[in-house]
Coordinates of C-alpha atoms in Angstrom, one line a residue:
M1 CA 0.0 0.0 0.0
G2 CA 3.0 2.2 -0.2
E3 CA 6.5 2.2 1.3
N4 CA 5.9 5.4 3.4
V5 CA 3.1 3.9 5.5
P6 CA 4.5 3.2 9.0
E7 CA 4.9 -0.4 9.8
I8 CA 2.6 -0.2 12.9
V9 CA -0.2 1.2 10.7
Q10 CA 0.2 -1.6 8.2
E11 CA 0.1 -4.2 11.0
A12 CA -3.0 -2.6 12.7
V13 CA -5.1 -1.4 9.8
L14 CA -3.9 -2.9 6.6
K15 CA -3.6 -6.5 7.7
R16 CA -5.0 -9.0 5.2
T17 CA -8.0 -11.1 6.2
A18 CA -6.7 -14.3 7.6
T19 CA -9.8 -16.5 7.1
T20 CA -12.9 -16.3 4.9
S21 CA -14.7 -19.3 6.2
L22 CA -17.4 -17.2 7.8
L23 CA -18.0 -15.2 4.6
K24 CA -20.8 -17.3 3.0
E25 CA -23.7 -14.9 2.2
I26 CA -23.4 -11.7 0.1
V27 CA -25.5 -8.8 1.4
H28 CA -28.0 -7.7 -1.2
G29 CA -31.5 -6.3 -1.2
Y30 CA -34.5 -6.7 -3.5
N31 CA -34.0 -6.0 -7.2
W32 CA -36.7 -3.5 -8.0
D33 CA -35.9 -3.8 -11.7
N34 CA -37.9 -7.1 -11.7
G35 CA -41.1 -5.3 -10.7
L36 CA -43.2 -5.8 -7.6
D37 CA -43.2 -9.3 -6.2
F38 CA -44.0 -9.5 -2.5
N39 CA -42.9 -13.1 -2.1
K40 CA -39.4 -12.3 -3.5
L41 CA -39.3 -9.1 -1.6
L42 CA -39.8 -10.9 1.7
D43 CA -37.3 -13.6 0.6
S44 CA -34.7 -10.9 0.1
Y45 CA -34.9 -10.0 3.8
K46 CA -32.6 -12.8 4.8
Y47 CA -29.7 -11.2 2.9
S48 CA -30.4 -7.6 3.8
G49 CA -28.7 -7.6 7.2
F50 CA -29.7 -6.6 10.8
Q51 CA -33.3 -7.6 11.8
S52 CA -34.3 -8.3 8.2
T53 CA -31.8 -11.2 8.2
N54 CA -33.3 -12.4 11.5
F55 CA -36.7 -12.2 9.9
G56 CA -35.5 -14.5 7.1
L57 CA -33.9 -16.9 9.5
A58 CA -37.1 -17.0 11.6
V59 CA -39.1 -17.9 8.5
E60 CA -36.7 -20.8 7.8
E61 CA -36.9 -22.0 11.4
I62 CA -40.7 -22.0 11.5
N63 CA -40.9 -23.7 8.1
K64 CA -38.6 -26.4 9.6
M65 CA -41.2 -26.8 12.5
I66 CA -44.0 -27.2 10.0
V67 CA -42.2 -29.7 7.8
C68 CA -41.3 -31.8 10.9
R69 CA -44.9 -31.5 12.2
N70 CA -46.3 -32.8 9.0
Q71 CA -44.2 -35.9 9.0
P72 CA -45.9 -39.1 10.3
L73 CA -45.8 -39.5 14.0
I74 CA -43.8 -42.6 14.8
K75 CA -45.2 -44.2 18.0
D76 CA -41.8 -45.2 19.3
N77 CA -40.7 -41.5 19.3
Y78 CA -43.0 -40.2 22.0
Q79 CA -44.5 -41.3 25.3
D80 CA -48.2 -42.1 25.4
D81 CA -49.7 -43.1 28.7
G82 CA -53.3 -43.0 27.5
D83 CA -54.1 -39.6 29.1
Q84 CA -56.2 -37.9 26.5
S85 CA -55.6 -34.5 28.0
N86 CA -51.9 -34.8 27.1
K87 CA -52.3 -36.7 23.8
I88 CA -49.7 -36.0 21.2
N89 CA -51.1 -35.7 17.7
N90 CA -48.2 -34.4 15.6
N91 CA -44.6 -35.2 15.0
C92 CA -43.6 -31.7 16.2
T93 CA -45.6 -30.1 19.0
I94 CA -45.7 -26.3 18.3
F95 CA -46.1 -24.1 21.4
L96 CA -47.4 -20.6 20.7
G97 CA -47.0 -18.0 23.4
Y98 CA -48.2 -14.4 23.4
T99 CA -48.9 -11.5 25.8
S100 CA -52.2 -9.7 26.2
N101 CA -51.3 -6.7 24.0
I102 CA -51.1 -9.1 21.1
V103 CA -54.8 -10.0 21.4
S104 CA -55.7 -6.4 22.0
S105 CA -54.1 -5.6 18.6
G106 CA -55.1 -6.8 15.2
L107 CA -52.8 -9.8 15.6
R108 CA -55.8 -11.5 17.2
E109 CA -57.0 -12.4 13.7
T110 CA -53.7 -13.9 12.8
I111 CA -53.6 -16.1 15.9
K112 CA -57.2 -17.1 15.2
F113 CA -56.2 -18.2 11.7
L114 CA -53.5 -20.5 13.2
V115 CA -55.8 -21.9 15.9
K116 CA -58.9 -22.3 13.7
N117 CA -56.9 -24.4 11.2
K118 CA -55.1 -26.4 13.8
M119 CA -51.6 -25.2 12.8
I120 CA -50.3 -25.1 16.4
D121 CA -50.7 -27.5 19.3
C122 CA -50.6 -25.5 22.5
I123 CA -51.2 -21.9 23.7
V124 CA -49.6 -20.2 26.7
T125 CA -50.8 -16.7 27.4
T126 CA -51.5 -14.2 30.1
A127 CA -54.8 -13.3 31.8
G128 CA -55.1 -10.4 29.5
G129 CA -54.5 -12.6 26.6
I130 CA -57.7 -14.5 27.5
E131 CA -60.0 -11.7 28.7
E132 CA -59.2 -9.3 25.8
D133 CA -60.4 -12.0 23.4
F134 CA -63.6 -12.3 25.4
I135 CA -64.1 -8.6 25.5
K136 CA -63.8 -8.3 21.8
C137 CA -66.6 -10.9 21.5
F138 CA -69.0 -8.4 23.2
A139 CA -67.7 -5.1 21.8
P140 CA -64.9 -3.8 19.5
T141 CA -61.7 -2.3 20.6
F142 CA -61.0 1.1 19.1
L143 CA -57.7 2.6 17.8
G144 CA -56.3 4.9 20.4
D145 CA -53.3 7.2 20.8
F146 CA -50.6 7.2 23.4
N147 CA -50.9 11.0 23.5
L148 CA -54.6 11.0 24.5
E149 CA -55.6 12.7 27.8
E150 CA -56.2 10.1 30.5
R151 CA -59.9 11.0 30.7
E152 CA -60.4 10.4 26.9
R153 CA -58.5 7.1 27.2
D154 CA -60.8 6.0 30.0
C155 CA -63.8 6.8 27.9
M156 CA -62.5 4.6 25.0
D157 CA -61.8 1.8 27.5
A158 CA -65.4 2.1 28.7
Q159 CA -66.7 1.8 25.2
S160 CA -64.8 -1.4 24.7
N161 CA -65.6 -2.9 28.0
D162 CA -69.3 -2.0 28.6
T163 CA -70.5 -5.5 28.4
T164 CA -72.7 -7.9 30.3
F165 CA -71.1 -11.1 31.6
R166 CA -72.3 -14.4 30.1
E167 CA -71.5 -18.0 31.2
K168 CA -70.4 -19.2 27.7
I169 CA -68.6 -17.6 24.7
N170 CA -70.1 -18.9 21.4
N171 CA -68.4 -16.6 18.9
E172 CA -66.4 -17.7 15.9
D173 CA -64.3 -14.5 16.0
S174 CA -62.8 -15.8 19.3
V175 CA -59.4 -17.5 19.4
Y176 CA -60.6 -19.6 22.3
Y177 CA -63.8 -20.7 20.6
W178 CA -61.5 -22.4 18.0
A179 CA -59.1 -23.7 20.7
A180 CA -62.0 -25.4 22.4
K181 CA -63.5 -26.7 19.2
N182 CA -60.1 -28.1 18.0
R183 CA -59.1 -29.4 21.4
I184 CA -56.0 -27.2 21.6
P185 CA -55.0 -26.7 25.3
V186 CA -54.7 -23.1 26.6
F187 CA -52.5 -22.5 29.6
C188 CA -52.6 -19.3 31.7
P189 CA -50.0 -19.5 34.5
A190 CA -51.1 -16.2 36.0
L191 CA -54.9 -16.2 35.6
T192 CA -55.3 -13.8 38.5
D193 CA -53.1 -11.2 37.0
G194 CA -55.9 -9.2 35.2
S195 CA -59.5 -8.3 35.4
L196 CA -60.3 -12.0 35.5
G197 CA -58.5 -12.1 38.9
D198 CA -60.6 -9.2 40.0
M199 CA -63.8 -11.0 39.1
M200 CA -62.6 -14.1 41.0
F201 CA -61.8 -11.9 44.0
F202 CA -65.3 -10.5 44.0
H203 CA -66.7 -14.1 43.4
S204 CA -64.9 -15.3 46.5
F205 CA -67.2 -13.1 48.6
K206 CA -70.4 -13.9 46.8
N207 CA -69.8 -17.7 46.5
P208 CA -66.8 -18.8 48.6
G209 CA -65.0 -22.0 47.9
L210 CA -63.6 -21.6 44.4
I211 CA -60.2 -23.3 44.1
L212 CA -57.9 -23.2 41.1
D213 CA -55.4 -26.0 40.7
I214 CA -52.4 -24.3 39.1
L215 CA -50.1 -27.2 39.7
Y216 CA -52.3 -29.5 37.6
D217 CA -52.1 -27.1 34.7
L218 CA -48.3 -26.9 35.1
R219 CA -48.1 -30.7 35.1
R220 CA -50.2 -30.9 31.9
L221 CA -48.0 -28.3 30.2
N222 CA -44.7 -29.9 31.2
L223 CA -45.9 -33.4 30.3
M224 CA -47.0 -32.2 26.9
A225 CA -43.4 -31.2 26.2
I226 CA -42.0 -34.3 27.8
R227 CA -44.1 -36.7 25.7
S228 CA -43.6 -34.9 22.4
A229 CA -41.5 -36.5 19.6
N230 CA -40.2 -33.0 18.7
T231 CA -41.1 -29.5 19.8
G232 CA -41.0 -26.0 18.4
M233 CA -41.5 -22.7 20.3
I234 CA -42.9 -19.5 18.8
I235 CA -42.9 -16.9 21.6
I236 CA -44.3 -13.4 21.0
G237 CA -43.3 -11.2 23.9
G238 CA -41.7 -12.1 27.1
G239 CA -42.3 -12.5 30.8
L240 CA -44.1 -15.5 32.3
I241 CA -45.3 -16.9 28.9
K242 CA -41.8 -17.1 27.6
H243 CA -40.4 -18.7 30.8
H244 CA -43.2 -21.3 31.1
I245 CA -42.9 -22.5 27.5
C246 CA -39.1 -22.6 27.8
N247 CA -39.2 -24.3 31.2
A248 CA -41.6 -27.0 29.9
N249 CA -39.1 -27.8 27.2
L250 CA -36.3 -27.9 29.7
M251 CA -38.0 -31.0 31.0
R252 CA -37.3 -32.8 27.7
N253 CA -33.7 -31.5 27.4
G254 CA -34.7 -28.7 25.1
A255 CA -36.9 -27.7 22.1
D256 CA -35.8 -28.6 18.7
Y257 CA -36.8 -25.3 17.1
A258 CA -37.4 -21.8 18.6
V259 CA -38.3 -18.3 17.4
Y260 CA -38.5 -15.3 19.8
I261 CA -40.1 -12.0 18.8
N262 CA -39.8 -9.2 21.2
T263 CA -38.1 -5.8 21.8
S264 CA -36.4 -6.6 25.1
S265 CA -32.7 -6.4 25.7
E266 CA -30.6 -8.7 27.8
F267 CA -28.6 -6.1 29.7
D268 CA -30.9 -6.0 32.7
G269 CA -30.9 -9.7 33.3
S270 CA -34.6 -10.2 32.7
D271 CA -36.0 -13.4 31.3
S272 CA -37.9 -11.3 28.7
G273 CA -34.7 -10.0 27.2
A274 CA -32.7 -13.3 27.5
R275 CA -31.5 -14.4 24.1
P276 CA -31.8 -18.0 22.7
D277 CA -28.3 -18.8 23.8
E278 CA -29.3 -18.3 27.4
A279 CA -32.0 -21.0 26.9
V280 CA -29.5 -23.3 25.3
S281 CA -27.3 -23.0 28.4
W282 CA -30.2 -24.1 30.6
G283 CA -31.2 -26.9 28.3
K284 CA -34.4 -25.2 27.3
I285 CA -33.3 -25.3 23.6
K286 CA -31.2 -28.2 22.2
A287 CA -27.5 -27.5 21.8
D288 CA -27.6 -28.3 18.1
A289 CA -30.8 -26.2 17.3
K290 CA -30.7 -23.0 15.3
P291 CA -32.9 -20.7 17.3
V292 CA -33.7 -17.1 16.2
K293 CA -34.6 -13.9 18.0
I294 CA -36.2 -11.0 16.1
Y295 CA -35.8 -7.7 17.9
A296 CA -39.0 -6.2 16.6
E297 CA -42.5 -5.0 17.5
A298 CA -44.7 -8.0 16.7
T299 CA -47.6 -6.2 14.9
L300 CA -45.0 -5.2 12.3
V301 CA -43.5 -8.6 11.6
F302 CA -45.7 -11.4 12.8
P303 CA -48.3 -11.3 10.0
L304 CA -45.5 -11.3 7.4
I305 CA -43.9 -14.3 9.1
V306 CA -47.2 -16.2 9.1
A307 CA -47.6 -15.2 5.4
Q308 CA -44.2 -16.8 4.6
T309 CA -44.7 -19.9 6.7
F310 CA -48.1 -21.3 7.9
A311 CA -50.2 -19.5 5.3
K312 CA -48.0 -20.7 2.4
F313 CA -48.3 -24.3 3.5
Y314 CA -52.1 -23.9 4.1
F315 CA -53.0 -22.3 0.8
Q316 CA -50.6 -24.4 -1.3
D317 CA -52.1 -27.5 0.1
G318 CA -55.6 -26.4 -0.9
A319 CA -56.7 -25.2 2.6
S320 CA -55.8 -28.5 4.2
G321 CA -52.3 -27.8 5.6
E322 CA -52.9 -29.3 9.0
S323 CA -51.8 -32.8 9.8
N324 CA -54.4 -33.6 12.5

């Protein structure tokens, strides 16, 4: 590079690359000269870098789950003790976890699509993730604004929640209507952490004696993971839903596939922000797995992920993509 460049500079800055073994994929974006093709546009994300690449890797990981799930279930590969409540129906049990804000948003319809068409096998959510679905069965949720005055925000909440309690939900718009119809178990490890808890508190005065057996639910969730031939985790958000799905898979020495979607960082030591490698160190994800975390707000990316994974299999198979 020139005889006058000091030797220390040549050594520190102009040193040749010693190995190229890690240089496998060329960074490139979508070629707009080919016109508008949304499928190829989303495929190009994998090679665009940053979170776009994680998006592409997550699509690949979920598609691996689906392919594995659609393979025949070999009886010798899973444990069946005859308990119908923990019966394994697919070669890859897919656990879907999400927080309450996901159901409050328009992602409710995307989740309903997965549950209605039996594309996942187990749901783990929060109290709000259940009650927000029920609330929407009675009245719509309206778009708000983080800058609204508190009084206006309360008024919008009242419009959404001014409902009369009923003993049964019979509404095909509900995620849990289809979960019940398709016998997909729903676990809520903190059922009291929301207005459902408030209602149970009031009920305890009116009709004392209600007991919730949370240990039985935990046993069912963990046994579902233990008895599975293979498992995949799709976790939207963090907190207790993330921990309970991961911990259930710890009981079987780790999930085979995993995708996290959240905006949390790991610097504060929270489980929400913990990366997949933390789960690998605990045995919650298998050491040879290829887990992916997308640092993104879910309403932006999850519908696109479903479009490139579950929806493709479903519509390509003539609306019969499930293996049940």
